[in-house]
mmCIF file of C-alpha atoms and ligand atoms in Angstrom:
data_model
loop_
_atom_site.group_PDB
_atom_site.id
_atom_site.type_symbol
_atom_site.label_atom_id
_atom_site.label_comp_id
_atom_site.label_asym_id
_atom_site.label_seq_id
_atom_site.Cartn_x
_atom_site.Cartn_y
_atom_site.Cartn_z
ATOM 1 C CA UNK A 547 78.555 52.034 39.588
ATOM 2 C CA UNK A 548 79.792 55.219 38.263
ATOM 3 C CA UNK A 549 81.021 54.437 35.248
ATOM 4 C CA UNK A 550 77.689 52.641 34.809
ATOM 5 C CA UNK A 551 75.861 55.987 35.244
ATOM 6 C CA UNK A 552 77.758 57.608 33.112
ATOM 7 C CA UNK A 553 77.503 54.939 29.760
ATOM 8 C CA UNK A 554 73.656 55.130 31.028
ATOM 9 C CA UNK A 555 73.410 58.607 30.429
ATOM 10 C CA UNK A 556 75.422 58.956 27.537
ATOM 11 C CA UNK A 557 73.290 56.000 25.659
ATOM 12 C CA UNK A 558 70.090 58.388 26.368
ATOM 13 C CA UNK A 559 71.865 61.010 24.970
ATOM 14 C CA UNK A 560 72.677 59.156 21.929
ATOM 15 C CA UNK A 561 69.087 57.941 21.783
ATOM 16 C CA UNK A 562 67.796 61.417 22.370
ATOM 17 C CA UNK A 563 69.794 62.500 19.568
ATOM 18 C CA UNK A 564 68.654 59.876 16.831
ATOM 19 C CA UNK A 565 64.802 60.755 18.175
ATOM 20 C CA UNK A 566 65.610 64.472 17.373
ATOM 21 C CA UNK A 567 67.077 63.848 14.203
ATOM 22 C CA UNK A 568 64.013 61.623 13.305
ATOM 23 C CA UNK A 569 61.818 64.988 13.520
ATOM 24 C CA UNK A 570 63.445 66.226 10.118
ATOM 25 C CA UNK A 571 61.542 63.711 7.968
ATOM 26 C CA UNK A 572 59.429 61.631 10.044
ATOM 27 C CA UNK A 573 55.838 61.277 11.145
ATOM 28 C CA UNK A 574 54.959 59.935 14.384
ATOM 29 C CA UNK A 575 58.349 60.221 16.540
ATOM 30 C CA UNK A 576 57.282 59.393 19.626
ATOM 31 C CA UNK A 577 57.736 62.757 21.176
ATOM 32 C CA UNK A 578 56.954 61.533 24.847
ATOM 33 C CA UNK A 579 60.148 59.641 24.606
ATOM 34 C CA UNK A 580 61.688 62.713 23.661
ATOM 35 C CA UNK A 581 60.205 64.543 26.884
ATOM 36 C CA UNK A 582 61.497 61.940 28.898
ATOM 37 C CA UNK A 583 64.635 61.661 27.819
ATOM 38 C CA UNK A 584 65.043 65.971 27.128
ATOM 39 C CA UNK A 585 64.192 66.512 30.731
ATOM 40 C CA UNK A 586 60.799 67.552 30.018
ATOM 41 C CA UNK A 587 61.839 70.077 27.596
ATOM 42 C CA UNK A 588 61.040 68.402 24.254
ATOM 43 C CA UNK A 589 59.874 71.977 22.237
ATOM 44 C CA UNK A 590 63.543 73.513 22.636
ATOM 45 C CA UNK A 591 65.116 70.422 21.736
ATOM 46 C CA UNK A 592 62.920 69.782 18.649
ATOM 47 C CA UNK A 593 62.481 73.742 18.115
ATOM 48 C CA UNK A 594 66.308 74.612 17.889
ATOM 49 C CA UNK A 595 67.043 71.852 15.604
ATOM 50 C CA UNK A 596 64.395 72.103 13.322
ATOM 51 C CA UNK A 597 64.931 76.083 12.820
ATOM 52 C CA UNK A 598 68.669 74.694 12.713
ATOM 53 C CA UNK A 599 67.794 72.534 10.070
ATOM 54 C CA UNK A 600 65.582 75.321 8.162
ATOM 55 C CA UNK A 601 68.722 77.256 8.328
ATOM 56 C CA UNK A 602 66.136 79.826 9.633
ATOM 57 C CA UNK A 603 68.315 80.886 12.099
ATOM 58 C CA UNK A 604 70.926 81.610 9.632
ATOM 59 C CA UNK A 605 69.226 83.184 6.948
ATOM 60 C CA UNK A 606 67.262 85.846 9.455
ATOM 61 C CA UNK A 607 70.800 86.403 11.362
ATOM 62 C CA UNK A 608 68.988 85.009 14.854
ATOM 63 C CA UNK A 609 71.705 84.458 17.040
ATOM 64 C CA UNK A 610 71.001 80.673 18.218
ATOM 65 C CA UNK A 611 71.722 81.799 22.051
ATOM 66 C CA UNK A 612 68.454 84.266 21.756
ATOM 67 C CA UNK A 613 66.326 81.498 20.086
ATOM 68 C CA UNK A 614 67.616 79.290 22.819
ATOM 69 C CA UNK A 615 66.223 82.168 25.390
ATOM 70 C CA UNK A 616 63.288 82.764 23.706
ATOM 71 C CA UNK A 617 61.896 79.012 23.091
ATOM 72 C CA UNK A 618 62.985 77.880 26.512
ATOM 73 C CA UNK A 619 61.484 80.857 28.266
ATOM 74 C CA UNK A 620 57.977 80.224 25.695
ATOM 75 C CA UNK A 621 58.293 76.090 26.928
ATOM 76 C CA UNK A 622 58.601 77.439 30.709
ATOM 77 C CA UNK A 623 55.444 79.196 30.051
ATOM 78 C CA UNK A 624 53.351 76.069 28.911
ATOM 79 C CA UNK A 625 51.723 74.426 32.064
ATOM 80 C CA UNK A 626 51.591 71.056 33.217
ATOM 81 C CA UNK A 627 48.293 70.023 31.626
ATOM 82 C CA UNK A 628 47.345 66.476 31.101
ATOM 83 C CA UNK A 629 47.066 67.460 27.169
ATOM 84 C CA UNK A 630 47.578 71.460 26.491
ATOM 85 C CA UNK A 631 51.346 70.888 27.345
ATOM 86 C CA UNK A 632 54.735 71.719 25.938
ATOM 87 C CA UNK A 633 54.665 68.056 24.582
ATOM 88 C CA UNK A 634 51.645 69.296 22.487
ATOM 89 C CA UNK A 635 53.135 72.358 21.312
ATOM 90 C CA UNK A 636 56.170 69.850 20.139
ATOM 91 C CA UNK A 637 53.622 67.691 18.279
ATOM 92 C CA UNK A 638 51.863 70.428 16.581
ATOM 93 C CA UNK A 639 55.590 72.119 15.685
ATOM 94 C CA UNK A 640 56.822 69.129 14.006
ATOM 95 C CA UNK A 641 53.761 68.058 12.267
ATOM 96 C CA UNK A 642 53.802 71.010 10.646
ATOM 97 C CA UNK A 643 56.987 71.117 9.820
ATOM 98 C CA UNK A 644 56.737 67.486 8.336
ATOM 99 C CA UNK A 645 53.856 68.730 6.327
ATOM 100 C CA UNK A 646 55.669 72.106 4.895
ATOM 101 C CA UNK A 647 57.943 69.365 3.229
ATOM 102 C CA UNK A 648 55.225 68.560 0.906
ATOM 103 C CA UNK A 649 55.923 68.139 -2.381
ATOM 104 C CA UNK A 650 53.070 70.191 -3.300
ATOM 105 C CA UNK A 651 54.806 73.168 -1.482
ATOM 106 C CA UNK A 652 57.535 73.027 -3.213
ATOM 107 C CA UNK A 653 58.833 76.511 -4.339
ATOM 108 C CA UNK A 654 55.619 78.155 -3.016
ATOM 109 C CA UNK A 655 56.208 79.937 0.935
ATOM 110 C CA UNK A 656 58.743 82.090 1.309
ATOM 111 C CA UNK A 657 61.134 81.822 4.185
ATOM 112 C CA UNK A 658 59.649 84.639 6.433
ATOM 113 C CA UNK A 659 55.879 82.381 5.587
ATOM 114 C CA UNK A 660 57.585 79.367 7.078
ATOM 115 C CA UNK A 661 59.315 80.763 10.292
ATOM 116 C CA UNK A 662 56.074 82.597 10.923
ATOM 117 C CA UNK A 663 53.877 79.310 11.031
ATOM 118 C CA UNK A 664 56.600 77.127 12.727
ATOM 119 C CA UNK A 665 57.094 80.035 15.281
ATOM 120 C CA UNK A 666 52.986 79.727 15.187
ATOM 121 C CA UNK A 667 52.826 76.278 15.898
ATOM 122 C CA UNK A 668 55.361 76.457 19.165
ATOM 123 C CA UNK A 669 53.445 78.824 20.679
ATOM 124 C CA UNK A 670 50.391 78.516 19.689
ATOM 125 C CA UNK A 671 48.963 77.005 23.373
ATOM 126 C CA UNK A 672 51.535 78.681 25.561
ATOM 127 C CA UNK A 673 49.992 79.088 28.939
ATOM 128 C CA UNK A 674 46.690 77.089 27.999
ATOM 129 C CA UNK A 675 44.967 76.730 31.422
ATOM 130 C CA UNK A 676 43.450 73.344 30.469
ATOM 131 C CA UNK A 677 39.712 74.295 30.487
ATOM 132 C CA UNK A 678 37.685 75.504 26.775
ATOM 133 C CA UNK A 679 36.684 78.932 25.789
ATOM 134 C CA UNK A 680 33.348 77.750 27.153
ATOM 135 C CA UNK A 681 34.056 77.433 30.281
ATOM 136 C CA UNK A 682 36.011 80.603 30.631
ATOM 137 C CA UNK A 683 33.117 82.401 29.022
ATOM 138 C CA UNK A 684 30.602 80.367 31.619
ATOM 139 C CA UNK A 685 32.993 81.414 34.772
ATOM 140 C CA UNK A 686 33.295 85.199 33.911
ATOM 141 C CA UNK A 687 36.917 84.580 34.177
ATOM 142 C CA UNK A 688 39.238 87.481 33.611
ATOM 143 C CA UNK A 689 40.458 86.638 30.068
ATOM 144 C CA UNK A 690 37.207 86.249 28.803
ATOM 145 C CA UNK A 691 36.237 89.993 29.943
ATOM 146 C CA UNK A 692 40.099 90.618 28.582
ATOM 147 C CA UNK A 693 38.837 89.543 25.228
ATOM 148 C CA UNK A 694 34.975 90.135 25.110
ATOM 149 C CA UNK A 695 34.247 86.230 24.656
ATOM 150 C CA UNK A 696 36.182 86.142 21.442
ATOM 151 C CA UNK A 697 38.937 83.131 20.650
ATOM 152 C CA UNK A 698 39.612 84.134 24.308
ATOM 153 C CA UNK A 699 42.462 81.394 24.605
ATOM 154 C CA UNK A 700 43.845 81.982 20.851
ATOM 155 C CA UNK A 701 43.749 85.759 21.906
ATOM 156 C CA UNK A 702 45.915 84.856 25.102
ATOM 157 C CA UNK A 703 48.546 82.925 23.607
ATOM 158 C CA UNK A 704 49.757 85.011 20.982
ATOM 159 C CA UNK A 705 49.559 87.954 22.998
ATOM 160 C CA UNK A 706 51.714 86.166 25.385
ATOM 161 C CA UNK A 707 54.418 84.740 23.070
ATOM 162 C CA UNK A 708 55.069 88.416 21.653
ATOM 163 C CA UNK A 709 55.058 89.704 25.002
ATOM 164 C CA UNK A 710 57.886 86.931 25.950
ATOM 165 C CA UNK A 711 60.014 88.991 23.017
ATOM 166 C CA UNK A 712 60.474 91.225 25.474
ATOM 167 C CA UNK A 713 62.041 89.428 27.704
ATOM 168 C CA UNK A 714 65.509 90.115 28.054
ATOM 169 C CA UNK A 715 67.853 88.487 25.168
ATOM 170 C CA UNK A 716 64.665 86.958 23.759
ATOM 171 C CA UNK A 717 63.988 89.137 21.075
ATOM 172 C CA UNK A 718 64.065 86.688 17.912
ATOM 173 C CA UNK A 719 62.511 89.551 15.639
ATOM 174 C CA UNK A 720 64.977 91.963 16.037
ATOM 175 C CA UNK A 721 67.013 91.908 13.326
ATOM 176 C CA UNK A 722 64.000 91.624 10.645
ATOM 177 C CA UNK A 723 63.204 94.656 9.158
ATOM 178 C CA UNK A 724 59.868 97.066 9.894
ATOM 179 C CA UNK A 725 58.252 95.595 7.075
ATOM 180 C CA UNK A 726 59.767 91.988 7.867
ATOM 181 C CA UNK A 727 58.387 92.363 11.313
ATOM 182 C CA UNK A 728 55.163 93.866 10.253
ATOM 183 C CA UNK A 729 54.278 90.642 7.843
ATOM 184 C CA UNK A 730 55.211 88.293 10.595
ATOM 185 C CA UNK A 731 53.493 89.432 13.309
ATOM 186 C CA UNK A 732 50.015 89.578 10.505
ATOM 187 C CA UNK A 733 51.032 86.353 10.408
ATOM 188 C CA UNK A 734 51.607 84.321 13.286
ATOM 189 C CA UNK A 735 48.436 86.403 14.716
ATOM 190 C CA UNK A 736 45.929 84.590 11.981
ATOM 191 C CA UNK A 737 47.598 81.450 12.107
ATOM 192 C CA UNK A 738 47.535 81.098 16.149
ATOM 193 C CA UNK A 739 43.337 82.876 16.040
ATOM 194 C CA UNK A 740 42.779 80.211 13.364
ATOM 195 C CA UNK A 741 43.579 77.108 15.677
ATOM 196 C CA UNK A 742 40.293 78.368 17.285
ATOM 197 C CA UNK A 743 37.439 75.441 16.367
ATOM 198 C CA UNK A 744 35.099 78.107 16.078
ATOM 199 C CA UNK A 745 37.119 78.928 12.176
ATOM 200 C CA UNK A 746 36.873 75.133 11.623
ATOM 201 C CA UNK A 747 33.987 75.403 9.227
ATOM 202 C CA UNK A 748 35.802 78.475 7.420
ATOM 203 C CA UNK A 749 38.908 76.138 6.773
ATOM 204 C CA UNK A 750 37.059 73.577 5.042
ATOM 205 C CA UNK A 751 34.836 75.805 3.060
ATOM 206 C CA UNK A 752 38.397 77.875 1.940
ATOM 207 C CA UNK A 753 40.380 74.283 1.027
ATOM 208 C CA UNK A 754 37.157 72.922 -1.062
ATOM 209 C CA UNK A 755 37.531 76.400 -3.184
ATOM 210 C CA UNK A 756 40.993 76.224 -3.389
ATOM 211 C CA UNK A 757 40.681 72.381 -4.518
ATOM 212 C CA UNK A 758 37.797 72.999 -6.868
ATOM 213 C CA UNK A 759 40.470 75.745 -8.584
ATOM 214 C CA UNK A 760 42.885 72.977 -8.384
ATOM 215 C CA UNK A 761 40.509 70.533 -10.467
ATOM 216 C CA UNK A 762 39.208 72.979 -12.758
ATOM 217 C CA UNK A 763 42.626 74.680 -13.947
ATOM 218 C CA UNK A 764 44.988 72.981 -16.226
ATOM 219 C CA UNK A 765 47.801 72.749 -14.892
ATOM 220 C CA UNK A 766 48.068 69.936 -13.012
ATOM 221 C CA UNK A 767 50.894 70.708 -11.275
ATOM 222 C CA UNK A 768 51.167 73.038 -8.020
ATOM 223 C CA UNK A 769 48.021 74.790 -7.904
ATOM 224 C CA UNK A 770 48.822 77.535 -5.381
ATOM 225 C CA UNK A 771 50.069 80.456 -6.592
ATOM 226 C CA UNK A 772 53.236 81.528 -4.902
ATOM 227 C CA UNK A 773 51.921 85.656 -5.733
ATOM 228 C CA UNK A 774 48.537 85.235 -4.034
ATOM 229 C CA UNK A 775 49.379 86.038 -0.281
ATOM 230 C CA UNK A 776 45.576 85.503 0.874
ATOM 231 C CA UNK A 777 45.752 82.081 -0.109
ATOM 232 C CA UNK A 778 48.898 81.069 0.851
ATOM 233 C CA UNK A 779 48.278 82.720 4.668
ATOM 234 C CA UNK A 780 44.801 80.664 4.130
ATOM 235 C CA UNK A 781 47.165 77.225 3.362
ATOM 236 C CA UNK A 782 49.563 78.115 6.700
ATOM 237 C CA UNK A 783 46.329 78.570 9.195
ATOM 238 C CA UNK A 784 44.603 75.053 7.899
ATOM 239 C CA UNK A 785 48.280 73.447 7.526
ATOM 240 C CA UNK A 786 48.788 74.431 11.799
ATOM 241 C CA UNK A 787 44.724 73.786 12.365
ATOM 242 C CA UNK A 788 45.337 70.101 10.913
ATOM 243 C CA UNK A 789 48.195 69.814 12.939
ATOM 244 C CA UNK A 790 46.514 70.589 16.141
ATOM 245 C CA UNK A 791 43.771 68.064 15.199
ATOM 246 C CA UNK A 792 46.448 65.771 14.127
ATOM 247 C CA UNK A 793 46.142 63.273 16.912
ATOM 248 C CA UNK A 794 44.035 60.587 15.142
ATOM 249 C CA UNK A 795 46.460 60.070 12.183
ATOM 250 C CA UNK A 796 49.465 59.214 14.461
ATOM 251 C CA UNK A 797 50.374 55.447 15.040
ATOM 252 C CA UNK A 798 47.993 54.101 17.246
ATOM 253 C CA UNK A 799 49.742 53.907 20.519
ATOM 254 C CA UNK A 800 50.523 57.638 20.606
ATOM 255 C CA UNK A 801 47.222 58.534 19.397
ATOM 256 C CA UNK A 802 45.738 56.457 22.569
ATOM 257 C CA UNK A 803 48.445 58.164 24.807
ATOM 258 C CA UNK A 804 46.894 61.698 23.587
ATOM 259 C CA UNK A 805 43.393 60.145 23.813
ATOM 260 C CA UNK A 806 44.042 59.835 27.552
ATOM 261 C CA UNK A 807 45.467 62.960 28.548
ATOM 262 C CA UNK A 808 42.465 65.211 26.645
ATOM 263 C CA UNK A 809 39.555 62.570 28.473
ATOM 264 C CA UNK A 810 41.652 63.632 31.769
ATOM 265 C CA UNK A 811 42.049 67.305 31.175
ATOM 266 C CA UNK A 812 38.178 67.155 30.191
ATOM 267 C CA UNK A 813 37.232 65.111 33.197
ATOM 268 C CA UNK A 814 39.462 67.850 35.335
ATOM 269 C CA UNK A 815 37.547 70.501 34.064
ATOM 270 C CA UNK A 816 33.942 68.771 34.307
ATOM 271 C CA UNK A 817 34.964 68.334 38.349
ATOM 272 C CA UNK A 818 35.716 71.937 38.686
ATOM 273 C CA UNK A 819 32.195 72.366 37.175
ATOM 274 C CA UNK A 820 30.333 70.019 39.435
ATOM 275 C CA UNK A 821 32.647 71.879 42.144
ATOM 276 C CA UNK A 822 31.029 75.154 41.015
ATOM 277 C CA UNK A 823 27.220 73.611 41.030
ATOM 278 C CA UNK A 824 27.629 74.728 36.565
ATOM 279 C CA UNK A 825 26.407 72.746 34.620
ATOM 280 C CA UNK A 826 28.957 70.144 33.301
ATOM 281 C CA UNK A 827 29.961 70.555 30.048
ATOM 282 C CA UNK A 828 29.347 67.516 27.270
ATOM 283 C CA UNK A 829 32.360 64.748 27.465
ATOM 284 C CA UNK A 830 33.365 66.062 30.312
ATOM 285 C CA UNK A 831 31.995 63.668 32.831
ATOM 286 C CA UNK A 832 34.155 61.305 34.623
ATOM 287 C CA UNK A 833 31.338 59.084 35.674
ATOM 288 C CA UNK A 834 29.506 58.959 32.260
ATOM 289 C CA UNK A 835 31.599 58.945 29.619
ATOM 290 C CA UNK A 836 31.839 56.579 26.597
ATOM 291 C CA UNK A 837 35.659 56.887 25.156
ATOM 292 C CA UNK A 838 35.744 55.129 22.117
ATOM 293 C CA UNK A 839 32.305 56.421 20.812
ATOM 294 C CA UNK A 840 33.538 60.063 21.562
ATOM 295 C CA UNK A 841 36.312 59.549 19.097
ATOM 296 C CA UNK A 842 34.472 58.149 16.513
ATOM 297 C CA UNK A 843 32.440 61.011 16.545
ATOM 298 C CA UNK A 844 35.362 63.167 16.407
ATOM 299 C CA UNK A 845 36.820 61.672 13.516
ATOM 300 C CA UNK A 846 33.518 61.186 11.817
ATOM 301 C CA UNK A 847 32.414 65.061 12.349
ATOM 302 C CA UNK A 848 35.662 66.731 12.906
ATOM 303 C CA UNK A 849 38.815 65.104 11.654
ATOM 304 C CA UNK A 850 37.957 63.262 8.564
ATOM 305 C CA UNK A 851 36.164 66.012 6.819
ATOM 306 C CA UNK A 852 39.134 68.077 7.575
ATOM 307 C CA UNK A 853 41.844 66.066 6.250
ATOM 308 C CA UNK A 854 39.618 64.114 3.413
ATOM 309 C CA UNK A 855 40.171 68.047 1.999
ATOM 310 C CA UNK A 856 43.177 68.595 3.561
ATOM 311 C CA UNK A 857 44.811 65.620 1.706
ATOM 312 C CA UNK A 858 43.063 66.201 -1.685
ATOM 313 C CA UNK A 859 44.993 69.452 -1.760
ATOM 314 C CA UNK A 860 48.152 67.591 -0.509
ATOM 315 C CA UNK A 861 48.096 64.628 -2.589
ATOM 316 C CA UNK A 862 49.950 62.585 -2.535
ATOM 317 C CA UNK A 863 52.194 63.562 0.921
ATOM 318 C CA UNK A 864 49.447 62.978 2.737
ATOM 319 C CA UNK A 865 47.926 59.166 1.796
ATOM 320 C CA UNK A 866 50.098 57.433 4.082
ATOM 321 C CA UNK A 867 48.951 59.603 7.415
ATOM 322 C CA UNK A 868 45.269 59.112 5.974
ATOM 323 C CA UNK A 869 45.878 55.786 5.651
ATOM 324 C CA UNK A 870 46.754 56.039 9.291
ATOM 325 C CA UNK A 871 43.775 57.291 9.947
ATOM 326 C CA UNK A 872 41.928 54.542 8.221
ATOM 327 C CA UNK A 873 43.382 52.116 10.715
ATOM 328 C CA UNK A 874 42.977 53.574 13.820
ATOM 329 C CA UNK A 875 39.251 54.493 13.207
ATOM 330 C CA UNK A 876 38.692 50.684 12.495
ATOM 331 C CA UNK A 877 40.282 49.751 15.680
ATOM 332 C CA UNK A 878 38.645 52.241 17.702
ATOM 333 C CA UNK A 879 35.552 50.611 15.815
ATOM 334 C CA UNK A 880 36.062 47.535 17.113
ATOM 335 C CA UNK A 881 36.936 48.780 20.490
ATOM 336 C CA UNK A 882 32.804 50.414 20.849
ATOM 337 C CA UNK A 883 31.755 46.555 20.812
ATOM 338 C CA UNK A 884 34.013 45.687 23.516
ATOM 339 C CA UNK A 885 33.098 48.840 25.782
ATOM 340 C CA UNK A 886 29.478 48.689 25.334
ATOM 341 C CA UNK A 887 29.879 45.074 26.644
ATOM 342 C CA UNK A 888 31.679 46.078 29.213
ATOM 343 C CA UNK A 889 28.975 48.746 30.135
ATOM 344 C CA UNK A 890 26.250 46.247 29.669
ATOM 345 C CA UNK A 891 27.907 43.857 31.474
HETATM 346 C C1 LIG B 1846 42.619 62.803 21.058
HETATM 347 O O1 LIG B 1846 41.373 63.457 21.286
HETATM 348 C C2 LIG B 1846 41.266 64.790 20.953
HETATM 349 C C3 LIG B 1846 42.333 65.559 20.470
HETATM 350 C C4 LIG B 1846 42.113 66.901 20.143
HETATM 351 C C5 LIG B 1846 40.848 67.455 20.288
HETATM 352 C C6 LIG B 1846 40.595 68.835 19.879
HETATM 353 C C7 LIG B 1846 39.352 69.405 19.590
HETATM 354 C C8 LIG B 1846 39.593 70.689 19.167
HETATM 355 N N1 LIG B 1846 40.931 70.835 19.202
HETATM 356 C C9 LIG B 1846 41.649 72.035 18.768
HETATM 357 C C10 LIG B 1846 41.829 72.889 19.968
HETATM 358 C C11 LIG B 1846 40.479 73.336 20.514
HETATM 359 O O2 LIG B 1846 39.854 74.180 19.908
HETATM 360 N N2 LIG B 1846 39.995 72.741 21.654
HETATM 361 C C12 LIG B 1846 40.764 71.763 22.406
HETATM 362 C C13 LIG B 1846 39.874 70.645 22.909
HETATM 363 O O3 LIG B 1846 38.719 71.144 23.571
HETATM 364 C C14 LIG B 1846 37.924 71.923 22.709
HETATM 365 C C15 LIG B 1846 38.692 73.137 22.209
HETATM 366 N N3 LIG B 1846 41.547 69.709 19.636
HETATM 367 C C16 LIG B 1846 39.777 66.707 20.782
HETATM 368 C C17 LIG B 1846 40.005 65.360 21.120
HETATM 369 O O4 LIG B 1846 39.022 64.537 21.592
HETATM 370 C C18 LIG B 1846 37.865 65.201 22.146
HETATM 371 C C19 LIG B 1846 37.387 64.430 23.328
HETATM 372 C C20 LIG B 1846 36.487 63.351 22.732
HETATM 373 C C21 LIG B 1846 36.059 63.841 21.365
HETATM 374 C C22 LIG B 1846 36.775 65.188 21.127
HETATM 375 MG MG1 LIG B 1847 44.526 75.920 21.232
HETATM 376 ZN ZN1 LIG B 1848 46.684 72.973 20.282
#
């Protein structure tokens, strides 16, 4: 029985190992099987390997035991939600990464650019307590007073992650330089404010210019231009922001798996407000809710006008994950019929 255990757990290993080395150049790993299989600690799995892989580590002289300290003490610090988890922070991470590979990219972010958004990404929900902005605004809660009803989560989790530098041998940072350090921390600030949905109209009004510029200028080829900072910072926000709203374009059975867990962190947080006799807030009701049309209307309003942009700036990376898209909007499609029958009947 023993020795059973024991080629058991070393196939898992093995399995674990091909799932992390999948992150480099895939999209869609199935990153719940990599929780599972990680012990529930997919983001310093996938984090150490991809900044491995980046040769970040290398390149900034980060010791790997102090990233090791830092990301494990940042994925201790993301709670158990249903969906703002450390599984999301995992999804975002890679999805960003996969996109940074771009060919469109090519030659454009430096290397300080691209550990600032990664590092971004992996923290950008740390400590999320599973309810909006809303509601913390509605409750009077103490980090909405904290941060006067502004991006009060965004404001939270950044604050947080550079505070966890200062945990003891968790200081990533400390062998950039001041100005190094100063750029960074610019940075990762706007990148983690910007996955605030109150910016998501700003995003898609700054990739339209930056296409239009695109269309209108002869060369063809990469339109950004690697001396214009403000743009490329602008590129790094909406490249995290479509990321975090990346859920629809993943292959369909993980994009149902994340469909659950937001409907049950919503639902949570709609019981707390009939608990508090507030007025429950809209797709948040456990008793009334229609699923499938709620996620039409969030690709319809939300997603697709993102990444129709999104990918015009990207092409051609991105036409197989819109593609994706594609698909799973028709299926959800046909999946209204079915529910409103099942409503009606
Ligand atoms: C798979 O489903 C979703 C996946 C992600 C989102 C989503 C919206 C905005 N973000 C970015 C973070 C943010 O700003 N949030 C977090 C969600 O709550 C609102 C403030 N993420 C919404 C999703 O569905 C909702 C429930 C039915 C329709 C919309
Ligand atoms: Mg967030
Ligand atoms: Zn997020």
């Amino acid at each position: 029985v023993e020795r059973l255990r024991l080629t058991r757990k070393l196939n898992m290993n093995i399995f674990l190992a091909q799932l992390i080395e999948s992150t480099n150049d895939t999209w869609g790993v199935d990153l719940f099987e990599v929780d599972a299989l990680s012990n529930h600690r997919p983001l310093t799995h996938v984090a150490l390997h991809l900044f491995k892989q980046r040769n970040i580590l290398k390149q900034f002289q980060i010791r790997e035991l102090t990233f090791f300290k830092f990301i494990s003490a940042i994925e201790a610090k993301y709670r158990n939600n249903p969906y703002h988890n450390n599984i999301h922070a995992t999804d975002v991470l890679q999805a960003s990464h996969h996109m940074l590979n771009f060919s469109v990219f090519k030659n454009v972010f430096t290397e300080l650019e691209v550990f600032a958004a990664l590092f971004a990404a992996a923290v950008h929900d740390v400590d999320h307590p599973g309810v909006t902005n809303q509601y913390l605004i509605n409750t009077n809660s103490d980090l909405a007073i904290l941060y006067n009803d502004e991006s009060v989560l965004e404001n939270h989790h950044v604050t947080l992650a550079f505070q966890t530098l200062s945990t003891e041998g968790c200081d990533v940072l400390s062998t950039l330089n001041r100005k190094q350090h100063q750029m960074f921390r610019k940075m990762v600030i706007s990148v983690v404010l910007a996955t605030d949905m109150s910016k998501h109209i700003q995003h898609i009004g700054h990739l339209k210019t930056m296409v239009e510029i695109r269309r209108l200028s002869s060369s063809a080829s990469s339109i950004i231009d690697p001396e214009n900072a403000e743009d490329k910072l602008q590129i790094l926000q909406s490249l995290v922001h479509c990321s975090d709203l990346s859920n629809p374009l993943k292959p369909l059975n993980l994009y149902l798996q994340w469909t659950d867990r937001i409907m049950e962190e919503f639902f949570r947080q709609g019981d707390l407000e009939k608990s508090l006799n507030l007025e429950v807030s809209p797709l948040c009701d456990r008793e009334n809710s229609n699923i499938c049309k709620s996620q039409m209307g969030f690709i319809d309003y939300v997603v697709h006008p993102l990444w129709e942009i999104w990918s015009r700036l990207t092409q051609p990376d991105c036409q197989p994950i819109m593609d994706i898209l594609e698909s799973n909007r028709v299926w959800i499609a046909s999946q209204v019929l079915t529910e409103d029958d099942k409503h009606d009947g």
